[in-house]
Amino acid sequence: MENIIITIARQFGSGGKTIGEMYAAKKGINCYSREILKMASEDSGINELLFHKADERVKGNALFGMAKRIYKGDLISPESDDFVSDRNLFNYQAKIIKQLAEQEPCVIVGRCADFILKDYPNVVSVFVHAPMDYCIQRGMERTIITSEKEMEKYIIKTDKHRGDYYHYYTGRAWNDARNYDLCLNSSKLGFDKCVEMIEEYVAIRFGKSN
């Protein structure tokens, strides 16, 4: 199996992105996250700022989590008034994610990549989680927030945004273990062991190390 793709969904503070980056570095492959916005901008000709603004609109819309616009794989024509709609901005990100899955082995963090690539046989979807106290401690180490109470509020808010975004475009619950091949508690395993677990899963499933 060529071009094995690892998708990472993660709770804030769990270290999921770091684990993805560590795995990618160990394997000598690329790790993509917000870089996909730039790539989608270049592919579509739509200003990259609009992709970032679309992400921010999710955070500011209290009703977002109750709505659904499940991704179907279509692109909207440049002649349409909806060409720069949030839906089409997501469509172009999905196009880039699919291209990456077909072209190179890599790690993709967030962006609903597990759902976009759910029918691809070369994809391993991972969800990284950890208890709140662990996430608070890590979050305070990497942000300017110094109050545990405020950090907890920030984590809850951030994870809600991620869950709402995921639900809107997939119709699924972001933190439902049934959506993923592998769920890892980073607080119990540590980052290095999480990387090893992904490696072992790949070896067992595909009969080789990635």
JSON list of C-alpha atoms in Angstrom, two decimals:
[
{"chain": "A", "resi": 1, "resn": "MET", "atom": "CA", "xyz": [0.00, 0.00, 0.00]},
{"chain": "A", "resi": 2, "resn": "GLU", "atom": "CA", "xyz": [1.56, 3.26, -1.14]},
{"chain": "A", "resi": 3, "resn": "ASN", "atom": "CA", "xyz": [0.92, 6.80, 0.07]},
{"chain": "A", "resi": 4, "resn": "ILE", "atom": "CA", "xyz": [-0.39, 5.93, 3.50]},
{"chain": "A", "resi": 5, "resn": "ILE", "atom": "CA", "xyz": [-2.13, 8.97, 4.97]},
{"chain": "A", "resi": 6, "resn": "ILE", "atom": "CA", "xyz": [-2.51, 9.66, 8.69]},
{"chain": "A", "resi": 7, "resn": "THR", "atom": "CA", "xyz": [-5.31, 12.04, 9.63]},
{"chain": "A", "resi": 8, "resn": "ILE", "atom": "CA", "xyz": [-5.25, 13.55, 13.11]},
{"chain": "A", "resi": 9, "resn": "ALA", "atom": "CA", "xyz": [-8.23, 15.01, 14.97]},
{"chain": "A", "resi": 10, "resn": "ARG", "atom": "CA", "xyz": [-7.43, 16.24, 18.44]},
{"chain": "A", "resi": 11, "resn": "GLN", "atom": "CA", "xyz": [-8.69, 17.92, 21.58]},
{"chain": "A", "resi": 12, "resn": "PHE", "atom": "CA", "xyz": [-7.02, 21.22, 22.38]},
{"chain": "A", "resi": 13, "resn": "GLY", "atom": "CA", "xyz": [-4.04, 20.64, 24.68]},
{"chain": "A", "resi": 14, "resn": "SER", "atom": "CA", "xyz": [-3.83, 16.91, 23.96]},
{"chain": "A", "resi": 15, "resn": "GLY", "atom": "CA", "xyz": [-0.77, 17.36, 21.74]},
{"chain": "A", "resi": 16, "resn": "GLY", "atom": "CA", "xyz": [-2.36, 15.82, 18.66]},
{"chain": "A", "resi": 17, "resn": "LYS", "atom": "CA", "xyz": [-0.72, 18.23, 16.25]},
{"chain": "A", "resi": 18, "resn": "THR", "atom": "CA", "xyz": [2.68, 17.71, 17.87]},
{"chain": "A", "resi": 19, "resn": "ILE", "atom": "CA", "xyz": [2.24, 13.94, 17.64]},
{"chain": "A", "resi": 20, "resn": "GLY", "atom": "CA", "xyz": [1.36, 14.29, 13.96]},
{"chain": "A", "resi": 21, "resn": "GLU", "atom": "CA", "xyz": [4.44, 16.43, 13.37]},
{"chain": "A", "resi": 22, "resn": "MET", "atom": "CA", "xyz": [6.64, 13.95, 15.25]},
{"chain": "A", "resi": 23, "resn": "TYR", "atom": "CA", "xyz": [5.32, 11.04, 13.20]},
{"chain": "A", "resi": 24, "resn": "ALA", "atom": "CA", "xyz": [5.85, 12.96, 9.96]},
{"chain": "A", "resi": 25, "resn": "ALA", "atom": "CA", "xyz": [9.41, 13.94, 10.94]},
{"chain": "A", "resi": 26, "resn": "LYS", "atom": "CA", "xyz": [10.24, 10.36, 11.88]},
{"chain": "A", "resi": 27, "resn": "LYS", "atom": "CA", "xyz": [8.98, 9.09, 8.53]},
{"chain": "A", "resi": 28, "resn": "GLY", "atom": "CA", "xyz": [10.42, 11.94, 6.47]},
{"chain": "A", "resi": 29, "resn": "ILE", "atom": "CA", "xyz": [7.01, 12.98, 5.14]},
{"chain": "A", "resi": 30, "resn": "ASN", "atom": "CA", "xyz": [5.03, 16.23, 5.16]},
{"chain": "A", "resi": 31, "resn": "CYS", "atom": "CA", "xyz": [2.58, 17.28, 7.86]},
{"chain": "A", "resi": 32, "resn": "TYR", "atom": "CA", "xyz": [-0.21, 19.57, 6.68]},
{"chain": "A", "resi": 33, "resn": "SER", "atom": "CA", "xyz": [-2.58, 21.69, 8.74]},
{"chain": "A", "resi": 34, "resn": "ARG", "atom": "CA", "xyz": [-3.33, 25.32, 8.00]},
{"chain": "A", "resi": 35, "resn": "GLU", "atom": "CA", "xyz": [-0.98, 25.08, 5.00]},
{"chain": "A", "resi": 36, "resn": "ILE", "atom": "CA", "xyz": [-3.97, 23.56, 3.23]},
{"chain": "A", "resi": 37, "resn": "LEU", "atom": "CA", "xyz": [-5.67, 26.97, 3.26]},
{"chain": "A", "resi": 38, "resn": "LYS", "atom": "CA", "xyz": [-2.82, 28.48, 1.26]},
{"chain": "A", "resi": 39, "resn": "MET", "atom": "CA", "xyz": [-2.81, 25.56, -1.16]},
{"chain": "A", "resi": 40, "resn": "ALA", "atom": "CA", "xyz": [-6.57, 25.82, -1.64]},
{"chain": "A", "resi": 41, "resn": "SER", "atom": "CA", "xyz": [-6.22, 29.55, -2.27]},
{"chain": "A", "resi": 42, "resn": "GLU", "atom": "CA", "xyz": [-3.58, 28.96, -4.94]},
{"chain": "A", "resi": 43, "resn": "ASP", "atom": "CA", "xyz": [-5.67, 26.26, -6.60]},
{"chain": "A", "resi": 44, "resn": "SER", "atom": "CA", "xyz": [-8.93, 28.23, -6.64]},
{"chain": "A", "resi": 45, "resn": "GLY", "atom": "CA", "xyz": [-7.60, 31.74, -7.15]},
{"chain": "A", "resi": 46, "resn": "ILE", "atom": "CA", "xyz": [-9.62, 32.83, -4.11]},
{"chain": "A", "resi": 47, "resn": "ASN", "atom": "CA", "xyz": [-7.81, 35.14, -1.68]},
{"chain": "A", "resi": 48, "resn": "GLU", "atom": "CA", "xyz": [-6.29, 33.16, 1.19]},
{"chain": "A", "resi": 49, "resn": "LEU", "atom": "CA", "xyz": [-7.69, 35.69, 3.66]},
{"chain": "A", "resi": 50, "resn": "LEU", "atom": "CA", "xyz": [-11.21, 34.53, 2.80]},
{"chain": "A", "resi": 51, "resn": "PHE", "atom": "CA", "xyz": [-10.32, 30.98, 3.84]},
{"chain": "A", "resi": 52, "resn": "HIS", "atom": "CA", "xyz": [-9.08, 32.23, 7.21]},
{"chain": "A", "resi": 53, "resn": "LYS", "atom": "CA", "xyz": [-12.15, 34.43, 7.64]},
{"chain": "A", "resi": 54, "resn": "ALA", "atom": "CA", "xyz": [-14.40, 31.45, 6.96]},
{"chain": "A", "resi": 55, "resn": "ASP", "atom": "CA", "xyz": [-12.72, 29.60, 9.83]},
{"chain": "A", "resi": 56, "resn": "GLU", "atom": "CA", "xyz": [-13.28, 32.58, 12.12]},
{"chain": "A", "resi": 57, "resn": "ARG", "atom": "CA", "xyz": [-16.97, 32.82, 11.16]},
{"chain": "A", "resi": 58, "resn": "VAL", "atom": "CA", "xyz": [-17.45, 29.32, 12.51]},
{"chain": "A", "resi": 59, "resn": "LYS", "atom": "CA", "xyz": [-16.14, 30.47, 15.87]},
{"chain": "A", "resi": 60, "resn": "GLY", "atom": "CA", "xyz": [-18.48, 33.45, 15.95]},
{"chain": "A", "resi": 61, "resn": "ASN", "atom": "CA", "xyz": [-21.69, 31.65, 14.92]},
{"chain": "A", "resi": 62, "resn": "ALA", "atom": "CA", "xyz": [-23.57, 30.22, 17.88]},
{"chain": "A", "resi": 63, "resn": "LEU", "atom": "CA", "xyz": [-26.00, 28.38, 15.58]},
{"chain": "A", "resi": 64, "resn": "PHE", "atom": "CA", "xyz": [-23.29, 26.67, 13.56]},
{"chain": "A", "resi": 65, "resn": "GLY", "atom": "CA", "xyz": [-23.34, 23.49, 15.63]},
{"chain": "A", "resi": 66, "resn": "MET", "atom": "CA", "xyz": [-27.05, 22.95, 14.98]},
{"chain": "A", "resi": 67, "resn": "ALA", "atom": "CA", "xyz": [-26.81, 23.23, 11.19]},
{"chain": "A", "resi": 68, "resn": "LYS", "atom": "CA", "xyz": [-25.45, 20.77, 8.64]},
{"chain": "A", "resi": 69, "resn": "ARG", "atom": "CA", "xyz": [-24.09, 21.16, 5.13]},
{"chain": "A", "resi": 70, "resn": "ILE", "atom": "CA", "xyz": [-22.49, 17.80, 4.58]},
{"chain": "A", "resi": 71, "resn": "TYR", "atom": "CA", "xyz": [-19.64, 17.72, 2.11]},
{"chain": "A", "resi": 72, "resn": "LYS", "atom": "CA", "xyz": [-20.60, 15.93, -1.12]},
{"chain": "A", "resi": 73, "resn": "GLY", "atom": "CA", "xyz": [-17.44, 16.43, -3.16]},
{"chain": "A", "resi": 74, "resn": "ASP", "atom": "CA", "xyz": [-18.70, 19.08, -5.55]},
{"chain": "A", "resi": 75, "resn": "LEU", "atom": "CA", "xyz": [-17.10, 22.39, -6.54]},
{"chain": "A", "resi": 76, "resn": "ILE", "atom": "CA", "xyz": [-19.06, 25.53, -7.34]},
{"chain": "A", "resi": 77, "resn": "SER", "atom": "CA", "xyz": [-18.37, 27.27, -10.64]},
{"chain": "A", "resi": 78, "resn": "PRO", "atom": "CA", "xyz": [-16.54, 30.63, -10.64]},
{"chain": "A", "resi": 79, "resn": "GLU", "atom": "CA", "xyz": [-19.57, 32.05, -12.45]},
{"chain": "A", "resi": 80, "resn": "SER", "atom": "CA", "xyz": [-21.79, 31.35, -9.45]},
{"chain": "A", "resi": 81, "resn": "ASP", "atom": "CA", "xyz": [-22.53, 33.90, -6.72]},
{"chain": "A", "resi": 82, "resn": "ASP", "atom": "CA", "xyz": [-21.64, 31.15, -4.25]},
{"chain": "A", "resi": 83, "resn": "PHE", "atom": "CA", "xyz": [-18.10, 30.67, -5.60]},
{"chain": "A", "resi": 84, "resn": "VAL", "atom": "CA", "xyz": [-16.55, 32.30, -2.51]},
{"chain": "A", "resi": 85, "resn": "SER", "atom": "CA", "xyz": [-19.14, 30.91, -0.08]},
{"chain": "A", "resi": 86, "resn": "ASP", "atom": "CA", "xyz": [-17.98, 29.09, 3.04]},
{"chain": "A", "resi": 87, "resn": "ARG", "atom": "CA", "xyz": [-19.24, 25.87, 1.47]},
{"chain": "A", "resi": 88, "resn": "ASN", "atom": "CA", "xyz": [-17.07, 26.26, -1.62]},
{"chain": "A", "resi": 89, "resn": "LEU", "atom": "CA", "xyz": [-14.05, 27.33, 0.42]},
{"chain": "A", "resi": 90, "resn": "PHE", "atom": "CA", "xyz": [-14.39, 24.03, 2.27]},
{"chain": "A", "resi": 91, "resn": "ASN", "atom": "CA", "xyz": [-14.84, 22.21, -1.06]},
{"chain": "A", "resi": 92, "resn": "TYR", "atom": "CA", "xyz": [-11.49, 23.51, -2.29]},
{"chain": "A", "resi": 93, "resn": "GLN", "atom": "CA", "xyz": [-9.76, 22.49, 0.92]},
{"chain": "A", "resi": 94, "resn": "ALA", "atom": "CA", "xyz": [-11.25, 19.03, 0.45]},
{"chain": "A", "resi": 95, "resn": "LYS", "atom": "CA", "xyz": [-9.97, 18.96, -3.13]},
{"chain": "A", "resi": 96, "resn": "ILE", "atom": "CA", "xyz": [-6.43, 19.64, -1.89]},
{"chain": "A", "resi": 97, "resn": "ILE", "atom": "CA", "xyz": [-6.73, 16.98, 0.82]},
{"chain": "A", "resi": 98, "resn": "LYS", "atom": "CA", "xyz": [-7.81, 14.40, -1.78]},
{"chain": "A", "resi": 99, "resn": "GLN", "atom": "CA", "xyz": [-4.95, 15.38, -4.08]},
{"chain": "A", "resi": 100, "resn": "LEU", "atom": "CA", "xyz": [-2.46, 14.94, -1.24]},
{"chain": "A", "resi": 101, "resn": "ALA", "atom": "CA", "xyz": [-3.90, 11.51, -0.43]},
{"chain": "A", "resi": 102, "resn": "GLU", "atom": "CA", "xyz": [-3.38, 10.46, -4.04]},
{"chain": "A", "resi": 103, "resn": "GLN", "atom": "CA", "xyz": [0.08, 11.95, -4.48]},
{"chain": "A", "resi": 104, "resn": "GLU", "atom": "CA", "xyz": [2.16, 11.43, -1.34]},
{"chain": "A", "resi": 105, "resn": "PRO", "atom": "CA", "xyz": [2.29, 9.80, 2.08]},
{"chain": "A", "resi": 106, "resn": "CYS", "atom": "CA", "xyz": [1.64, 12.52, 4.65]},
{"chain": "A", "resi": 107, "resn": "VAL", "atom": "CA", "xyz": [-0.04, 13.56, 7.88]},
{"chain": "A", "resi": 108, "resn": "ILE", "atom": "CA", "xyz": [-3.08, 15.84, 7.77]},
{"chain": "A", "resi": 109, "resn": "VAL", "atom": "CA", "xyz": [-4.16, 17.56, 10.99]},
{"chain": "A", "resi": 110, "resn": "GLY", "atom": "CA", "xyz": [-7.78, 18.63, 11.36]},
{"chain": "A", "resi": 111, "resn": "ARG", "atom": "CA", "xyz": [-9.86, 20.03, 8.44]},
{"chain": "A", "resi": 112, "resn": "CYS", "atom": "CA", "xyz": [-12.29, 17.06, 8.60]},
{"chain": "A", "resi": 113, "resn": "ALA", "atom": "CA", "xyz": [-9.71, 15.06, 6.65]},
{"chain": "A", "resi": 114, "resn": "ASP", "atom": "CA", "xyz": [-10.85, 11.74, 8.12]},
{"chain": "A", "resi": 115, "resn": "PHE", "atom": "CA", "xyz": [-14.36, 12.29, 6.68]},
{"chain": "A", "resi": 116, "resn": "ILE", "atom": "CA", "xyz": [-13.18, 13.65, 3.35]},
{"chain": "A", "resi": 117, "resn": "LEU", "atom": "CA", "xyz": [-10.95, 10.59, 2.91]},
{"chain": "A", "resi": 118, "resn": "LYS", "atom": "CA", "xyz": [-13.30, 8.05, 4.52]},
{"chain": "A", "resi": 119, "resn": "ASP", "atom": "CA", "xyz": [-13.55, 5.99, 1.32]},
{"chain": "A", "resi": 120, "resn": "TYR", "atom": "CA", "xyz": [-9.80, 5.93, 0.68]},
{"chain": "A", "resi": 121, "resn": "PRO", "atom": "CA", "xyz": [-8.21, 2.55, 1.55]},
{"chain": "A", "resi": 122, "resn": "ASN", "atom": "CA", "xyz": [-4.83, 4.14, 2.32]},
{"chain": "A", "resi": 123, "resn": "VAL", "atom": "CA", "xyz": [-6.00, 6.32, 5.24]},
{"chain": "A", "resi": 124, "resn": "VAL", "atom": "CA", "xyz": [-5.58, 5.84, 8.98]},
{"chain": "A", "resi": 125, "resn": "SER", "atom": "CA", "xyz": [-7.74, 8.18, 11.05]},
{"chain": "A", "resi": 126, "resn": "VAL", "atom": "CA", "xyz": [-6.55, 9.04, 14.56]},
{"chain": "A", "resi": 127, "resn": "PHE", "atom": "CA", "xyz": [-8.24, 10.93, 17.40]},
{"chain": "A", "resi": 128, "resn": "VAL", "atom": "CA", "xyz": [-5.95, 12.21, 20.17]},
{"chain": "A", "resi": 129, "resn": "HIS", "atom": "CA", "xyz": [-7.54, 13.07, 23.51]},
{"chain": "A", "resi": 130, "resn": "ALA", "atom": "CA", "xyz": [-6.57, 13.63, 27.13]},
{"chain": "A", "resi": 131, "resn": "PRO", "atom": "CA", "xyz": [-8.21, 14.49, 30.47]},
{"chain": "A", "resi": 132, "resn": "MET", "atom": "CA", "xyz": [-9.04, 18.14, 31.10]},
{"chain": "A", "resi": 133, "resn": "ASP", "atom": "CA", "xyz": [-6.38, 18.63, 33.79]},
{"chain": "A", "resi": 134, "resn": "TYR", "atom": "CA", "xyz": [-3.69, 17.45, 31.39]},
{"chain": "A", "resi": 135, "resn": "CYS", "atom": "CA", "xyz": [-4.98, 19.69, 28.60]},
{"chain": "A", "resi": 136, "resn": "ILE", "atom": "CA", "xyz": [-5.11, 22.65, 30.98]},
{"chain": "A", "resi": 137, "resn": "GLN", "atom": "CA", "xyz": [-1.49, 22.14, 32.01]},
{"chain": "A", "resi": 138, "resn": "ARG", "atom": "CA", "xyz": [-0.29, 21.86, 28.41]},
{"chain": "A", "resi": 139, "resn": "GLY", "atom": "CA", "xyz": [-2.45, 24.75, 27.30]},
{"chain": "A", "resi": 140, "resn": "MET", "atom": "CA", "xyz": [-0.99, 27.04, 29.94]},
{"chain": "A", "resi": 141, "resn": "GLU", "atom": "CA", "xyz": [2.51, 26.11, 28.78]},
{"chain": "A", "resi": 142, "resn": "ARG", "atom": "CA", "xyz": [1.83, 27.21, 25.22]},
{"chain": "A", "resi": 143, "resn": "THR", "atom": "CA", "xyz": [-0.46, 30.23, 25.64]},
{"chain": "A", "resi": 144, "resn": "ILE", "atom": "CA", "xyz": [-0.43, 33.47, 27.64]},
{"chain": "A", "resi": 145, "resn": "ILE", "atom": "CA", "xyz": [-3.35, 32.27, 29.79]},
{"chain": "A", "resi": 146, "resn": "THR", "atom": "CA", "xyz": [-2.19, 31.88, 33.39]},
{"chain": "A", "resi": 147, "resn": "SER", "atom": "CA", "xyz": [-5.46, 31.00, 35.13]},
{"chain": "A", "resi": 148, "resn": "GLU", "atom": "CA", "xyz": [-6.51, 27.35, 35.18]},
{"chain": "A", "resi": 149, "resn": "LYS", "atom": "CA", "xyz": [-10.16, 28.39, 35.21]},
{"chain": "A", "resi": 150, "resn": "GLU", "atom": "CA", "xyz": [-9.73, 30.61, 32.16]},
{"chain": "A", "resi": 151, "resn": "MET", "atom": "CA", "xyz": [-7.71, 27.92, 30.41]},
{"chain": "A", "resi": 152, "resn": "GLU", "atom": "CA", "xyz": [-10.50, 25.42, 30.99]},
{"chain": "A", "resi": 153, "resn": "LYS", "atom": "CA", "xyz": [-13.03, 27.83, 29.49]},
{"chain": "A", "resi": 154, "resn": "TYR", "atom": "CA", "xyz": [-10.78, 28.37, 26.47]},
{"chain": "A", "resi": 155, "resn": "ILE", "atom": "CA", "xyz": [-10.36, 24.61, 25.94]},
{"chain": "A", "resi": 156, "resn": "ILE", "atom": "CA", "xyz": [-14.11, 23.99, 26.18]},
{"chain": "A", "resi": 157, "resn": "LYS", "atom": "CA", "xyz": [-14.79, 26.81, 23.72]},
{"chain": "A", "resi": 158, "resn": "THR", "atom": "CA", "xyz": [-12.10, 25.69, 21.27]},
{"chain": "A", "resi": 159, "resn": "ASP", "atom": "CA", "xyz": [-13.23, 22.06, 21.31]},
{"chain": "A", "resi": 160, "resn": "LYS", "atom": "CA", "xyz": [-16.83, 23.17, 20.82]},
{"chain": "A", "resi": 161, "resn": "HIS", "atom": "CA", "xyz": [-15.76, 25.12, 17.72]},
{"chain": "A", "resi": 162, "resn": "ARG", "atom": "CA", "xyz": [-13.96, 22.08, 16.38]},
{"chain": "A", "resi": 163, "resn": "GLY", "atom": "CA", "xyz": [-16.97, 19.89, 17.07]},
{"chain": "A", "resi": 164, "resn": "ASP", "atom": "CA", "xyz": [-19.37, 22.35, 15.44]},
{"chain": "A", "resi": 165, "resn": "TYR", "atom": "CA", "xyz": [-17.18, 22.69, 12.35]},
{"chain": "A", "resi": 166, "resn": "TYR", "atom": "CA", "xyz": [-16.89, 18.91, 12.03]},
{"chain": "A", "resi": 167, "resn": "HIS", "atom": "CA", "xyz": [-20.62, 18.34, 12.51]},
{"chain": "A", "resi": 168, "resn": "TYR", "atom": "CA", "xyz": [-21.55, 21.04, 10.00]},
{"chain": "A", "resi": 169, "resn": "TYR", "atom": "CA", "xyz": [-19.56, 19.50, 7.15]},
{"chain": "A", "resi": 170, "resn": "THR", "atom": "CA", "xyz": [-19.82, 15.80, 8.08]},
{"chain": "A", "resi": 171, "resn": "GLY", "atom": "CA", "xyz": [-23.06, 15.36, 10.02]},
{"chain": "A", "resi": 172, "resn": "ARG", "atom": "CA", "xyz": [-21.06, 13.36, 12.56]},
{"chain": "A", "resi": 173, "resn": "ALA", "atom": "CA", "xyz": [-20.00, 13.89, 16.16]},
{"chain": "A", "resi": 174, "resn": "TRP", "atom": "CA", "xyz": [-16.35, 14.97, 16.22]},
{"chain": "A", "resi": 175, "resn": "ASN", "atom": "CA", "xyz": [-15.50, 13.13, 19.46]},
{"chain": "A", "resi": 176, "resn": "ASP", "atom": "CA", "xyz": [-17.27, 9.86, 18.58]},
{"chain": "A", "resi": 177, "resn": "ALA", "atom": "CA", "xyz": [-14.69, 7.06, 18.67]},
{"chain": "A", "resi": 178, "resn": "ARG", "atom": "CA", "xyz": [-16.62, 5.20, 15.95]},
{"chain": "A", "resi": 179, "resn": "ASN", "atom": "CA", "xyz": [-15.45, 7.79, 13.42]},
{"chain": "A", "resi": 180, "resn": "TYR", "atom": "CA", "xyz": [-11.78, 6.88, 13.85]},
{"chain": "A", "resi": 181, "resn": "ASP", "atom": "CA", "xyz": [-9.49, 3.90, 13.38]},
{"chain": "A", "resi": 182, "resn": "LEU", "atom": "CA", "xyz": [-7.39, 4.70, 16.44]},
{"chain": "A", "resi": 183, "resn": "CYS", "atom": "CA", "xyz": [-8.09, 6.76, 19.59]},
{"chain": "A", "resi": 184, "resn": "LEU", "atom": "CA", "xyz": [-5.09, 7.64, 21.75]},
{"chain": "A", "resi": 185, "resn": "ASN", "atom": "CA", "xyz": [-4.95, 9.07, 25.26]},
{"chain": "A", "resi": 186, "resn": "SER", "atom": "CA", "xyz": [-1.77, 11.14, 25.08]},
{"chain": "A", "resi": 187, "resn": "SER", "atom": "CA", "xyz": [-1.64, 11.70, 28.85]},
{"chain": "A", "resi": 188, "resn": "LYS", "atom": "CA", "xyz": [-1.22, 7.97, 29.48]},
{"chain": "A", "resi": 189, "resn": "LEU", "atom": "CA", "xyz": [1.00, 7.08, 26.55]},
{"chain": "A", "resi": 190, "resn": "GLY", "atom": "CA", "xyz": [3.13, 10.19, 26.09]},
{"chain": "A", "resi": 191, "resn": "PHE", "atom": "CA", "xyz": [3.90, 11.59, 22.65]},
{"chain": "A", "resi": 192, "resn": "ASP", "atom": "CA", "xyz": [6.63, 9.12, 21.69]},
{"chain": "A", "resi": 193, "resn": "LYS", "atom": "CA", "xyz": [4.43, 6.13, 22.52]},
{"chain": "A", "resi": 194, "resn": "CYS", "atom": "CA", "xyz": [1.53, 7.65, 20.57]},
{"chain": "A", "resi": 195, "resn": "VAL", "atom": "CA", "xyz": [3.80, 7.83, 17.53]},
{"chain": "A", "resi": 196, "resn": "GLU", "atom": "CA", "xyz": [4.80, 4.21, 18.11]},
{"chain": "A", "resi": 197, "resn": "MET", "atom": "CA", "xyz": [1.15, 3.16, 18.39]},
{"chain": "A", "resi": 198, "resn": "ILE", "atom": "CA", "xyz": [0.36, 4.75, 15.02]},
{"chain": "A", "resi": 199, "resn": "GLU", "atom": "CA", "xyz": [3.39, 3.01, 13.52]},
{"chain": "A", "resi": 200, "resn": "GLU", "atom": "CA", "xyz": [2.30, -0.34, 14.94]},
{"chain": "A", "resi": 201, "resn": "TYR", "atom": "CA", "xyz": [-1.26, 0.11, 13.69]},
{"chain": "A", "resi": 202, "resn": "VAL", "atom": "CA", "xyz": [0.04, 0.90, 10.19]},
{"chain": "A", "resi": 203, "resn": "ALA", "atom": "CA", "xyz": [2.32, -2.16, 10.30]},
{"chain": "A", "resi": 204, "resn": "ILE", "atom": "CA", "xyz": [-0.50, -4.47, 11.40]},
{"chain": "A", "resi": 205, "resn": "ARG", "atom": "CA", "xyz": [-3.09, -3.12, 9.00]},
{"chain": "A", "resi": 206, "resn": "PHE", "atom": "CA", "xyz": [-0.93, -2.74, 5.90]},
{"chain": "A", "resi": 207, "resn": "GLY", "atom": "CA", "xyz": [1.68, -5.40, 6.64]},
{"chain": "A", "resi": 208, "resn": "LYS", "atom": "CA", "xyz": [4.56, -2.94, 6.77]},
{"chain": "A", "resi": 209, "resn": "SER", "atom": "CA", "xyz": [5.81, 0.20, 8.52]},
{"chain": "A", "resi": 210, "resn": "ASN", "atom": "CA", "xyz": [4.93, 3.46, 6.81]}
]
